[in-house]
GROMACS .gro file of C-alpha atoms in nm:
model
  436
    1UNK     CA    1   0.000   0.000   0.000
    2UNK     CA    2   0.281   0.239   0.090
    3UNK     CA    3   0.458   0.180  -0.241
    4UNK     CA    4   0.126   0.228  -0.425
    5UNK     CA    5   0.074   0.562  -0.248
    6UNK     CA    6   0.427   0.682  -0.309
    7UNK     CA    7   0.406   0.585  -0.675
    8UNK     CA    8   0.074   0.754  -0.755
    9UNK     CA    9   0.050   1.033  -0.497
   10UNK     CA   10   0.407   1.161  -0.510
   11UNK     CA   11   0.491   1.061  -0.866
   12UNK     CA   12   0.726   1.279  -1.067
   13UNK     CA   13   0.729   1.051  -1.373
   14UNK     CA   14   0.569   1.214  -1.678
   15UNK     CA   15   0.419   0.878  -1.777
   16UNK     CA   16   0.252   0.818  -1.440
   17UNK     CA   17   0.124   1.176  -1.428
   18UNK     CA   18  -0.010   1.135  -1.784
   19UNK     CA   19  -0.199   0.823  -1.672
   20UNK     CA   20  -0.331   1.013  -1.367
   21UNK     CA   21  -0.457   1.292  -1.595
   22UNK     CA   22  -0.628   1.044  -1.828
   23UNK     CA   23  -0.788   0.859  -1.535
   24UNK     CA   24  -0.907   1.188  -1.386
   25UNK     CA   25  -1.048   1.291  -1.726
   26UNK     CA   26  -1.232   0.958  -1.752
   27UNK     CA   27  -1.391   1.008  -1.409
   28UNK     CA   28  -1.484   1.373  -1.481
   29UNK     CA   29  -1.615   1.269  -1.823
   30UNK     CA   30  -1.848   1.014  -1.661
   31UNK     CA   31  -1.980   1.282  -1.423
   32UNK     CA   32  -2.022   1.534  -1.707
   33UNK     CA   33  -2.194   1.274  -1.926
   34UNK     CA   34  -2.431   1.187  -1.639
   35UNK     CA   35  -2.527   1.556  -1.622
   36UNK     CA   36  -2.590   1.562  -1.998
   37UNK     CA   37  -2.817   1.258  -1.956
   38UNK     CA   38  -3.023   1.462  -1.708
   39UNK     CA   39  -3.039   1.745  -1.964
   40UNK     CA   40  -3.157   1.510  -2.241
   41UNK     CA   41  -3.414   1.339  -2.015
   42UNK     CA   42  -3.550   1.675  -1.901
   43UNK     CA   43  -3.580   1.798  -2.261
   44UNK     CA   44  -3.737   1.472  -2.374
   45UNK     CA   45  -4.021   1.465  -2.122
   46UNK     CA   46  -4.342   1.664  -2.162
   47UNK     CA   47  -4.498   1.886  -1.897
   48UNK     CA   48  -4.300   1.963  -1.584
   49UNK     CA   49  -4.043   1.704  -1.689
   50UNK     CA   50  -3.783   1.512  -1.494
   51UNK     CA   51  -3.690   1.806  -1.270
   52UNK     CA   52  -4.053   1.896  -1.192
   53UNK     CA   53  -4.015   2.248  -1.327
   54UNK     CA   54  -3.708   2.335  -1.118
   55UNK     CA   55  -3.545   2.588  -1.353
   56UNK     CA   56  -3.261   2.670  -1.114
   57UNK     CA   57  -3.166   2.302  -1.089
   58UNK     CA   58  -3.166   2.275  -1.470
   59UNK     CA   59  -2.930   2.574  -1.488
   60UNK     CA   60  -2.701   2.417  -1.226
   61UNK     CA   61  -2.688   2.097  -1.433
   62UNK     CA   62  -2.610   2.293  -1.753
   63UNK     CA   63  -2.334   2.490  -1.574
   64UNK     CA   64  -2.182   2.177  -1.421
   65UNK     CA   65  -2.194   1.989  -1.752
   66UNK     CA   66  -2.025   2.273  -1.942
   67UNK     CA   67  -1.744   2.344  -1.696
   68UNK     CA   68  -1.674   1.976  -1.621
   69UNK     CA   69  -1.658   1.872  -1.986
   70UNK     CA   70  -1.438   2.164  -2.095
   71UNK     CA   71  -1.201   2.212  -1.802
   72UNK     CA   72  -1.205   1.876  -1.623
   73UNK     CA   73  -1.244   1.629  -1.908
   74UNK     CA   74  -1.114   1.756  -2.245
   75UNK     CA   75  -0.823   1.965  -2.112
   76UNK     CA   76  -0.686   1.704  -1.866
   77UNK     CA   77  -0.718   1.431  -2.130
   78UNK     CA   78  -0.564   1.606  -2.431
   79UNK     CA   79  -0.323   1.852  -2.274
   80UNK     CA   80  -0.244   1.690  -1.938
   81UNK     CA   81  -0.275   1.324  -2.035
   82UNK     CA   82  -0.147   1.288  -2.391
   83UNK     CA   83   0.072   1.601  -2.357
   84UNK     CA   84   0.258   1.468  -2.054
   85UNK     CA   85   0.287   1.112  -2.172
   86UNK     CA   86   0.397   1.176  -2.530
   87UNK     CA   87   0.584   1.507  -2.551
   88UNK     CA   88   0.904   1.405  -2.365
   89UNK     CA   89   0.919   1.078  -2.564
   90UNK     CA   90   0.861   1.249  -2.899
   91UNK     CA   91   1.140   1.502  -2.843
   92UNK     CA   92   1.383   1.251  -2.688
   93UNK     CA   93   1.378   1.403  -2.338
   94UNK     CA   94   1.412   1.188  -2.024
   95UNK     CA   95   1.116   1.363  -1.856
   96UNK     CA   96   0.959   1.710  -1.839
   97UNK     CA   97   1.174   2.004  -1.729
   98UNK     CA   98   1.015   2.037  -1.381
   99UNK     CA   99   0.889   1.696  -1.264
  100UNK     CA  100   0.773   1.810  -0.918
  101UNK     CA  101   0.587   2.105  -1.070
  102UNK     CA  102   0.419   1.847  -1.292
  103UNK     CA  103   0.298   1.664  -0.981
  104UNK     CA  104   0.132   1.973  -0.830
  105UNK     CA  105  -0.013   2.063  -1.173
  106UNK     CA  106  -0.207   1.740  -1.162
  107UNK     CA  107  -0.297   1.743  -0.792
  108UNK     CA  108  -0.455   2.089  -0.815
  109UNK     CA  109  -0.726   1.929  -1.032
  110UNK     CA  110  -0.902   1.689  -0.790
  111UNK     CA  111  -0.957   1.964  -0.525
  112UNK     CA  112  -1.078   2.198  -0.802
  113UNK     CA  113  -1.322   1.932  -0.920
  114UNK     CA  114  -1.434   1.868  -0.561
  115UNK     CA  115  -1.504   2.240  -0.513
  116UNK     CA  116  -1.709   2.250  -0.833
  117UNK     CA  117  -1.916   1.949  -0.725
  118UNK     CA  118  -1.951   2.109  -0.381
  119UNK     CA  119  -2.079   2.430  -0.540
  120UNK     CA  120  -2.369   2.236  -0.697
  121UNK     CA  121  -2.462   2.097  -0.355
  122UNK     CA  122  -2.462   2.409  -0.132
  123UNK     CA  123  -2.770   2.634  -0.114
  124UNK     CA  124  -2.930   2.642  -0.461
  125UNK     CA  125  -2.613   2.554  -0.655
  126UNK     CA  126  -2.441   2.782  -0.909
  127UNK     CA  127  -2.697   2.820  -1.189
  128UNK     CA  128  -2.499   3.067  -1.398
  129UNK     CA  129  -2.416   2.892  -1.722
  130UNK     CA  130  -2.046   2.815  -1.775
  131UNK     CA  131  -1.984   3.180  -1.875
  132UNK     CA  132  -2.090   3.320  -1.532
  133UNK     CA  133  -2.215   3.652  -1.672
  134UNK     CA  134  -2.301   3.929  -1.427
  135UNK     CA  135  -2.540   4.063  -1.301
  136UNK     CA  136  -2.672   3.711  -1.226
  137UNK     CA  137  -2.333   3.587  -1.104
  138UNK     CA  138  -2.311   3.885  -0.865
  139UNK     CA  139  -2.670   3.876  -0.735
  140UNK     CA  140  -2.678   3.495  -0.706
  141UNK     CA  141  -2.705   3.423  -0.333
  142UNK     CA  142  -2.504   3.183  -0.121
  143UNK     CA  143  -2.155   3.037  -0.131
  144UNK     CA  144  -2.212   2.824  -0.444
  145UNK     CA  145  -2.078   3.081  -0.690
  146UNK     CA  146  -1.777   3.160  -0.470
  147UNK     CA  147  -1.690   2.789  -0.457
  148UNK     CA  148  -1.721   2.764  -0.836
  149UNK     CA  149  -1.492   3.068  -0.880
  150UNK     CA  150  -1.232   2.914  -0.649
  151UNK     CA  151  -1.260   2.587  -0.843
  152UNK     CA  152  -1.187   2.769  -1.170
  153UNK     CA  153  -0.890   2.944  -1.008
  154UNK     CA  154  -0.731   2.615  -0.904
  155UNK     CA  155  -0.798   2.461  -1.244
  156UNK     CA  156  -0.647   2.765  -1.418
  157UNK     CA  157  -0.340   2.752  -1.197
  158UNK     CA  158  -0.294   2.385  -1.288
  159UNK     CA  159  -0.320   2.469  -1.660
  160UNK     CA  160  -0.070   2.757  -1.640
  161UNK     CA  161   0.189   2.555  -1.444
  162UNK     CA  162   0.153   2.258  -1.679
  163UNK     CA  163   0.191   2.488  -1.981
  164UNK     CA  164   0.508   2.652  -1.850
  165UNK     CA  165   0.648   2.306  -1.781
  166UNK     CA  166   0.578   2.168  -2.130
  167UNK     CA  167   0.700   2.485  -2.305
  168UNK     CA  168   1.031   2.480  -2.119
  169UNK     CA  169   1.062   2.107  -2.188
  170UNK     CA  170   1.022   2.150  -2.565
  171UNK     CA  171   1.237   2.465  -2.576
  172UNK     CA  172   1.525   2.327  -2.371
  173UNK     CA  173   1.524   1.947  -2.368
  174UNK     CA  174   1.495   1.838  -2.731
  175UNK     CA  175   1.739   1.586  -2.873
  176UNK     CA  176   2.063   1.738  -3.001
  177UNK     CA  177   2.012   1.869  -3.353
  178UNK     CA  178   1.630   1.848  -3.356
  179UNK     CA  179   1.530   2.154  -3.557
  180UNK     CA  180   1.189   2.325  -3.549
  181UNK     CA  181   1.066   2.154  -3.867
  182UNK     CA  182   1.165   1.813  -3.724
  183UNK     CA  183   0.953   1.849  -3.410
  184UNK     CA  184   0.649   1.616  -3.441
  185UNK     CA  185   0.312   1.781  -3.511
  186UNK     CA  186   0.161   1.669  -3.182
  187UNK     CA  187   0.444   1.840  -2.995
  188UNK     CA  188   0.387   2.158  -3.199
  189UNK     CA  189   0.017   2.144  -3.113
  190UNK     CA  190   0.104   2.124  -2.741
  191UNK     CA  191   0.349   2.416  -2.775
  192UNK     CA  192   0.083   2.639  -2.933
  193UNK     CA  193  -0.174   2.523  -2.678
  194UNK     CA  194   0.065   2.612  -2.393
  195UNK     CA  195   0.117   2.961  -2.538
  196UNK     CA  196  -0.261   3.008  -2.556
  197UNK     CA  197  -0.302   2.894  -2.194
  198UNK     CA  198  -0.028   3.119  -2.057
  199UNK     CA  199  -0.166   3.426  -2.235
  200UNK     CA  200  -0.541   3.371  -2.185
  201UNK     CA  201  -0.604   3.198  -1.851
  202UNK     CA  202  -0.460   3.487  -1.638
  203UNK     CA  203  -0.724   3.714  -1.798
  204UNK     CA  204  -0.997   3.477  -1.677
  205UNK     CA  205  -0.833   3.477  -1.333
  206UNK     CA  206  -0.846   3.859  -1.327
  207UNK     CA  207  -1.213   3.862  -1.430
  208UNK     CA  208  -1.297   3.604  -1.163
  209UNK     CA  209  -1.116   3.802  -0.892
  210UNK     CA  210  -1.319   4.111  -0.989
  211UNK     CA  211  -1.636   3.901  -0.982
  212UNK     CA  212  -1.540   3.770  -0.638
  213UNK     CA  213  -1.480   4.119  -0.498
  214UNK     CA  214  -1.802   4.250  -0.658
  215UNK     CA  215  -1.985   3.971  -0.475
  216UNK     CA  216  -1.814   3.994  -0.138
  217UNK     CA  217  -1.631   4.326  -0.095
  218UNK     CA  218  -1.877   4.574  -0.251
  219UNK     CA  219  -1.651   4.673  -0.541
  220UNK     CA  220  -1.827   4.780  -0.860
  221UNK     CA  221  -1.630   4.641  -1.154
  222UNK     CA  222  -1.932   4.483  -1.321
  223UNK     CA  223  -2.233   4.612  -1.122
  224UNK     CA  224  -2.373   4.949  -1.006
  225UNK     CA  225  -2.142   5.209  -1.163
  226UNK     CA  226  -1.930   4.939  -1.331
  227UNK     CA  227  -1.952   4.790  -1.679
  228UNK     CA  228  -2.138   4.463  -1.743
  229UNK     CA  229  -1.994   4.429  -2.091
  230UNK     CA  230  -1.638   4.460  -1.957
  231UNK     CA  231  -1.682   4.118  -1.795
  232UNK     CA  232  -1.787   3.972  -2.130
  233UNK     CA  233  -1.477   4.117  -2.300
  234UNK     CA  234  -1.248   3.974  -2.031
  235UNK     CA  235  -1.425   3.640  -2.024
  236UNK     CA  236  -1.425   3.590  -2.400
  237UNK     CA  237  -1.067   3.710  -2.435
  238UNK     CA  238  -1.001   3.392  -2.238
  239UNK     CA  239  -1.299   3.195  -2.371
  240UNK     CA  240  -1.216   3.203  -2.739
  241UNK     CA  241  -0.850   3.101  -2.704
  242UNK     CA  242  -0.982   2.832  -2.466
  243UNK     CA  243  -1.174   2.660  -2.745
  244UNK     CA  244  -0.852   2.645  -2.948
  245UNK     CA  245  -0.673   2.513  -2.638
  246UNK     CA  246  -0.930   2.231  -2.643
  247UNK     CA  247  -0.898   2.150  -3.015
  248UNK     CA  248  -0.530   2.206  -3.103
  249UNK     CA  249  -0.398   1.894  -2.924
  250UNK     CA  250  -0.671   1.695  -3.102
  251UNK     CA  251  -0.537   1.836  -3.432
  252UNK     CA  252  -0.194   1.702  -3.334
  253UNK     CA  253  -0.332   1.357  -3.250
  254UNK     CA  254  -0.529   1.338  -3.575
  255UNK     CA  255  -0.214   1.428  -3.773
  256UNK     CA  256  -0.027   1.134  -3.618
  257UNK     CA  257  -0.314   0.888  -3.657
  258UNK     CA  258  -0.384   0.986  -4.020
  259UNK     CA  259  -0.012   0.967  -4.105
  260UNK     CA  260   0.030   0.623  -3.945
  261UNK     CA  261  -0.280   0.462  -4.099
  262UNK     CA  262  -0.216   0.617  -4.441
  263UNK     CA  263   0.145   0.491  -4.424
  264UNK     CA  264   0.262   0.836  -4.537
  265UNK     CA  265   0.415   1.143  -4.374
  266UNK     CA  266   0.156   1.420  -4.331
  267UNK     CA  267   0.114   1.626  -4.648
  268UNK     CA  268   0.264   1.976  -4.606
  269UNK     CA  269   0.414   1.953  -4.258
  270UNK     CA  270   0.550   2.311  -4.265
  271UNK     CA  271   0.206   2.434  -4.370
  272UNK     CA  272   0.048   2.238  -4.085
  273UNK     CA  273   0.282   2.404  -3.832
  274UNK     CA  274   0.219   2.747  -3.985
  275UNK     CA  275  -0.158   2.684  -3.978
  276UNK     CA  276  -0.147   2.606  -3.606
  277UNK     CA  277   0.061   2.921  -3.551
  278UNK     CA  278  -0.194   3.127  -3.747
  279UNK     CA  279  -0.484   2.976  -3.552
  280UNK     CA  280  -0.301   3.058  -3.226
  281UNK     CA  281  -0.244   3.419  -3.329
  282UNK     CA  282  -0.589   3.480  -3.478
  283UNK     CA  283  -0.752   3.305  -3.180
  284UNK     CA  284  -0.671   3.610  -2.966
  285UNK     CA  285  -0.822   3.874  -3.193
  286UNK     CA  286  -1.171   3.740  -3.259
  287UNK     CA  287  -1.324   3.720  -2.909
  288UNK     CA  288  -1.607   3.972  -2.959
  289UNK     CA  289  -1.783   3.747  -3.212
  290UNK     CA  290  -1.940   3.598  -2.897
  291UNK     CA  291  -2.082   3.943  -2.822
  292UNK     CA  292  -2.255   4.061  -3.142
  293UNK     CA  293  -2.580   4.115  -2.951
  294UNK     CA  294  -2.442   4.354  -2.686
  295UNK     CA  295  -2.446   4.666  -2.904
  296UNK     CA  296  -2.099   4.693  -3.059
  297UNK     CA  297  -2.009   4.968  -3.309
  298UNK     CA  298  -2.071   4.877  -3.672
  299UNK     CA  299  -1.699   4.900  -3.758
  300UNK     CA  300  -1.619   4.674  -3.460
  301UNK     CA  301  -1.874   4.423  -3.588
  302UNK     CA  302  -1.728   4.441  -3.940
  303UNK     CA  303  -1.379   4.374  -3.804
  304UNK     CA  304  -1.476   4.079  -3.583
  305UNK     CA  305  -1.684   3.922  -3.862
  306UNK     CA  306  -1.392   3.945  -4.105
  307UNK     CA  307  -1.124   3.829  -3.860
  308UNK     CA  308  -1.338   3.530  -3.757
  309UNK     CA  309  -1.390   3.422  -4.117
  310UNK     CA  310  -1.015   3.442  -4.179
  311UNK     CA  311  -0.959   3.179  -3.906
  312UNK     CA  312  -1.136   2.933  -4.139
  313UNK     CA  313  -0.839   2.958  -4.381
  314UNK     CA  314  -0.566   2.790  -4.169
  315UNK     CA  315  -0.826   2.546  -4.035
  316UNK     CA  316  -0.921   2.455  -4.393
  317UNK     CA  317  -0.551   2.412  -4.474
  318UNK     CA  318  -0.529   2.147  -4.205
  319UNK     CA  319  -0.841   1.965  -4.326
  320UNK     CA  320  -0.713   1.953  -4.686
  321UNK     CA  321  -0.366   1.839  -4.576
  322UNK     CA  322  -0.520   1.547  -4.386
  323UNK     CA  323  -0.735   1.462  -4.688
  324UNK     CA  324  -0.430   1.479  -4.917
  325UNK     CA  325  -0.239   1.248  -4.681
  326UNK     CA  326  -0.524   0.995  -4.688
  327UNK     CA  327  -0.573   1.029  -5.065
  328UNK     CA  328  -0.206   0.961  -5.144
  329UNK     CA  329  -0.165   0.682  -4.889
  330UNK     CA  330  -0.243   0.312  -4.862
  331UNK     CA  331  -0.510   0.363  -4.600
  332UNK     CA  332  -0.594   0.107  -4.335
  333UNK     CA  333  -0.926   0.155  -4.153
  334UNK     CA  334  -0.861   0.046  -3.795
  335UNK     CA  335  -1.053   0.204  -3.506
  336UNK     CA  336  -0.818   0.501  -3.450
  337UNK     CA  337  -0.839   0.588  -3.821
  338UNK     CA  338  -1.220   0.567  -3.813
  339UNK     CA  339  -1.224   0.816  -3.527
  340UNK     CA  340  -0.983   1.038  -3.722
  341UNK     CA  341  -1.206   1.027  -4.031
  342UNK     CA  342  -1.512   1.093  -3.814
  343UNK     CA  343  -1.324   1.387  -3.665
  344UNK     CA  344  -1.242   1.533  -4.007
  345UNK     CA  345  -1.597   1.498  -4.140
  346UNK     CA  346  -1.781   1.626  -3.833
  347UNK     CA  347  -1.531   1.894  -3.735
  348UNK     CA  348  -1.571   2.030  -4.089
  349UNK     CA  349  -1.949   2.055  -4.041
  350UNK     CA  350  -1.890   2.233  -3.709
  351UNK     CA  351  -1.641   2.463  -3.879
  352UNK     CA  352  -1.889   2.552  -4.154
  353UNK     CA  353  -2.158   2.647  -3.901
  354UNK     CA  354  -1.886   2.852  -3.728
  355UNK     CA  355  -1.834   3.052  -4.048
  356UNK     CA  356  -2.211   3.099  -4.069
  357UNK     CA  357  -2.217   3.232  -3.711
  358UNK     CA  358  -1.922   3.464  -3.782
  359UNK     CA  359  -2.162   3.679  -3.986
  360UNK     CA  360  -2.300   3.925  -3.733
  361UNK     CA  361  -2.630   3.961  -3.923
  362UNK     CA  362  -2.695   3.587  -3.899
  363UNK     CA  363  -2.563   3.569  -3.543
  364UNK     CA  364  -2.810   3.836  -3.427
  365UNK     CA  365  -3.087   3.597  -3.531
  366UNK     CA  366  -2.951   3.273  -3.388
  367UNK     CA  367  -2.745   3.395  -3.090
  368UNK     CA  368  -2.830   3.190  -2.778
  369UNK     CA  369  -3.038   2.943  -2.977
  370UNK     CA  370  -2.979   2.571  -3.028
  371UNK     CA  371  -2.798   2.652  -3.355
  372UNK     CA  372  -2.501   2.770  -3.148
  373UNK     CA  373  -2.531   2.464  -2.920
  374UNK     CA  374  -2.518   2.245  -3.233
  375UNK     CA  375  -2.213   2.434  -3.361
  376UNK     CA  376  -1.999   2.400  -3.054
  377UNK     CA  377  -2.098   2.040  -2.990
  378UNK     CA  378  -1.996   1.949  -3.345
  379UNK     CA  379  -1.650   2.095  -3.285
  380UNK     CA  380  -1.621   1.966  -2.925
  381UNK     CA  381  -1.831   1.649  -2.888
  382UNK     CA  382  -1.719   1.533  -3.230
  383UNK     CA  383  -1.391   1.722  -3.258
  384UNK     CA  384  -1.214   1.712  -2.923
  385UNK     CA  385  -1.382   1.392  -2.802
  386UNK     CA  386  -1.323   1.200  -3.127
  387UNK     CA  387  -0.960   1.321  -3.102
  388UNK     CA  388  -0.939   1.179  -2.749
  389UNK     CA  389  -1.079   0.842  -2.861
  390UNK     CA  390  -0.850   0.830  -3.167
  391UNK     CA  391  -0.554   0.895  -2.934
  392UNK     CA  392  -0.669   0.638  -2.677
  393UNK     CA  393  -0.720   0.359  -2.930
  394UNK     CA  394  -0.392   0.450  -3.100
  395UNK     CA  395  -0.164   0.489  -2.796
  396UNK     CA  396  -0.330   0.307  -2.506
  397UNK     CA  397  -0.145  -0.019  -2.584
  398UNK     CA  398   0.180   0.182  -2.572
  399UNK     CA  399   0.076   0.337  -2.240
  400UNK     CA  400  -0.067   0.033  -2.062
  401UNK     CA  401   0.051  -0.275  -2.255
  402UNK     CA  402  -0.315  -0.371  -2.305
  403UNK     CA  403  -0.463  -0.412  -2.652
  404UNK     CA  404  -0.825  -0.351  -2.752
  405UNK     CA  405  -1.075  -0.571  -2.938
  406UNK     CA  406  -1.099  -0.435  -3.294
  407UNK     CA  407  -1.463  -0.538  -3.346
  408UNK     CA  408  -1.572  -0.372  -3.022
  409UNK     CA  409  -1.365  -0.065  -3.105
  410UNK     CA  410  -1.543  -0.032  -3.439
  411UNK     CA  411  -1.880  -0.091  -3.274
  412UNK     CA  412  -1.793   0.191  -3.031
  413UNK     CA  413  -1.711   0.420  -3.322
  414UNK     CA  414  -2.029   0.352  -3.521
  415UNK     CA  415  -2.258   0.378  -3.215
  416UNK     CA  416  -2.097   0.705  -3.109
  417UNK     CA  417  -2.095   0.846  -3.464
  418UNK     CA  418  -2.464   0.773  -3.514
  419UNK     CA  419  -2.554   0.883  -3.159
  420UNK     CA  420  -2.387   1.223  -3.164
  421UNK     CA  421  -2.529   1.305  -3.507
  422UNK     CA  422  -2.883   1.207  -3.405
  423UNK     CA  423  -2.842   1.419  -3.093
  424UNK     CA  424  -2.686   1.732  -3.234
  425UNK     CA  425  -2.775   1.762  -3.603
  426UNK     CA  426  -3.146   1.843  -3.540
  427UNK     CA  427  -3.034   2.126  -3.311
  428UNK     CA  428  -2.938   2.328  -3.620
  429UNK     CA  429  -3.305   2.319  -3.720
  430UNK     CA  430  -3.424   2.399  -3.367
  431UNK     CA  431  -3.208   2.711  -3.366
  432UNK     CA  432  -3.311   2.841  -3.707
  433UNK     CA  433  -3.682   2.764  -3.658
  434UNK     CA  434  -3.706   2.929  -3.316
  435UNK     CA  435  -3.659   3.281  -3.449
  436UNK     CA  436  -3.870   3.236  -3.762
   0.00000   0.00000   0.00000
């Protein structure tokens, strides 16, 4: 028992910490999926429904589902799990640069998750939506919101420390003579993700501190004489880079899976690196496309519409490079490749609806409708999550020494592919019909 505790509790091995992150992500994913089941059951029942008309409880479930899936499932799996396990190996390093820092990066997550779960259980729970907009997040009574804010702080601290660690590792611990264009694409994706984290998460932390003091110390950043829209600017300056933080490591995984199962190097590697760099840069200058309905100037709207549509260019480059790799290769359709192909197809649909939503005129009509829910679930439920499954089926035998059953793996893929499309495709119609 003592050796078990010292191995898993005090571990400084990047492999063990990667496994811890993946296990944590699995647990959080089960909790988040359970919450989404409640959402679907509530929506599927007539009358007062499963929750007997308890709107606040529904909002708490939505908030918990959103934050858990984004910050406690996708990020720990892709960035913490695969990032830790694979990056040192891919660059020929013995471990990460700061192994003990890596340990605390992981162990900040379980208490953060505990605080978030706790926030749903005290008083009425935090029924804010994952964005926590004021004035609701300021007027919301009880300790629930404060617990949720503290949870996000711990999670953000974990992300920042992990990012610094991986950046220093790649910058300073590569094999002798490994040049930039020889660094594997997954490692590049983690580098760009780490840059996004380090530059965006502190802005969220600042916004949350102001929210906390508005709630408890009678400051007026976002209420009274303050500016409600300021919070939205701060939040989305974090929130938009965050969605690229969630998807970039999946891009890296898909590049490796497609290359392996096509038995070809990825088409246009330099272009792929440049595309990720462009996405990273542009990701910071498009945030107000989440805010077209708040009353922005017309020239501001024109800029954010244009800049958002330009992001589709490097993203499209990546899609076409994957397709070119598959087209020119001798392709072999094992489970990881099926998930990669599913990713490409469905992420492209999500990307197209993203370009639709970039147009402020359209967005004014469908903002806060199910059309937007459909859009971000196509890029997350079928982008990030398919990336996670592709990576798991591809690398889990390397990580654990256990192989999977191919028939069951393919059954998993087809069930999930059909299920997510049946769930989320009709939402596009729900969103467009609701404002007709």
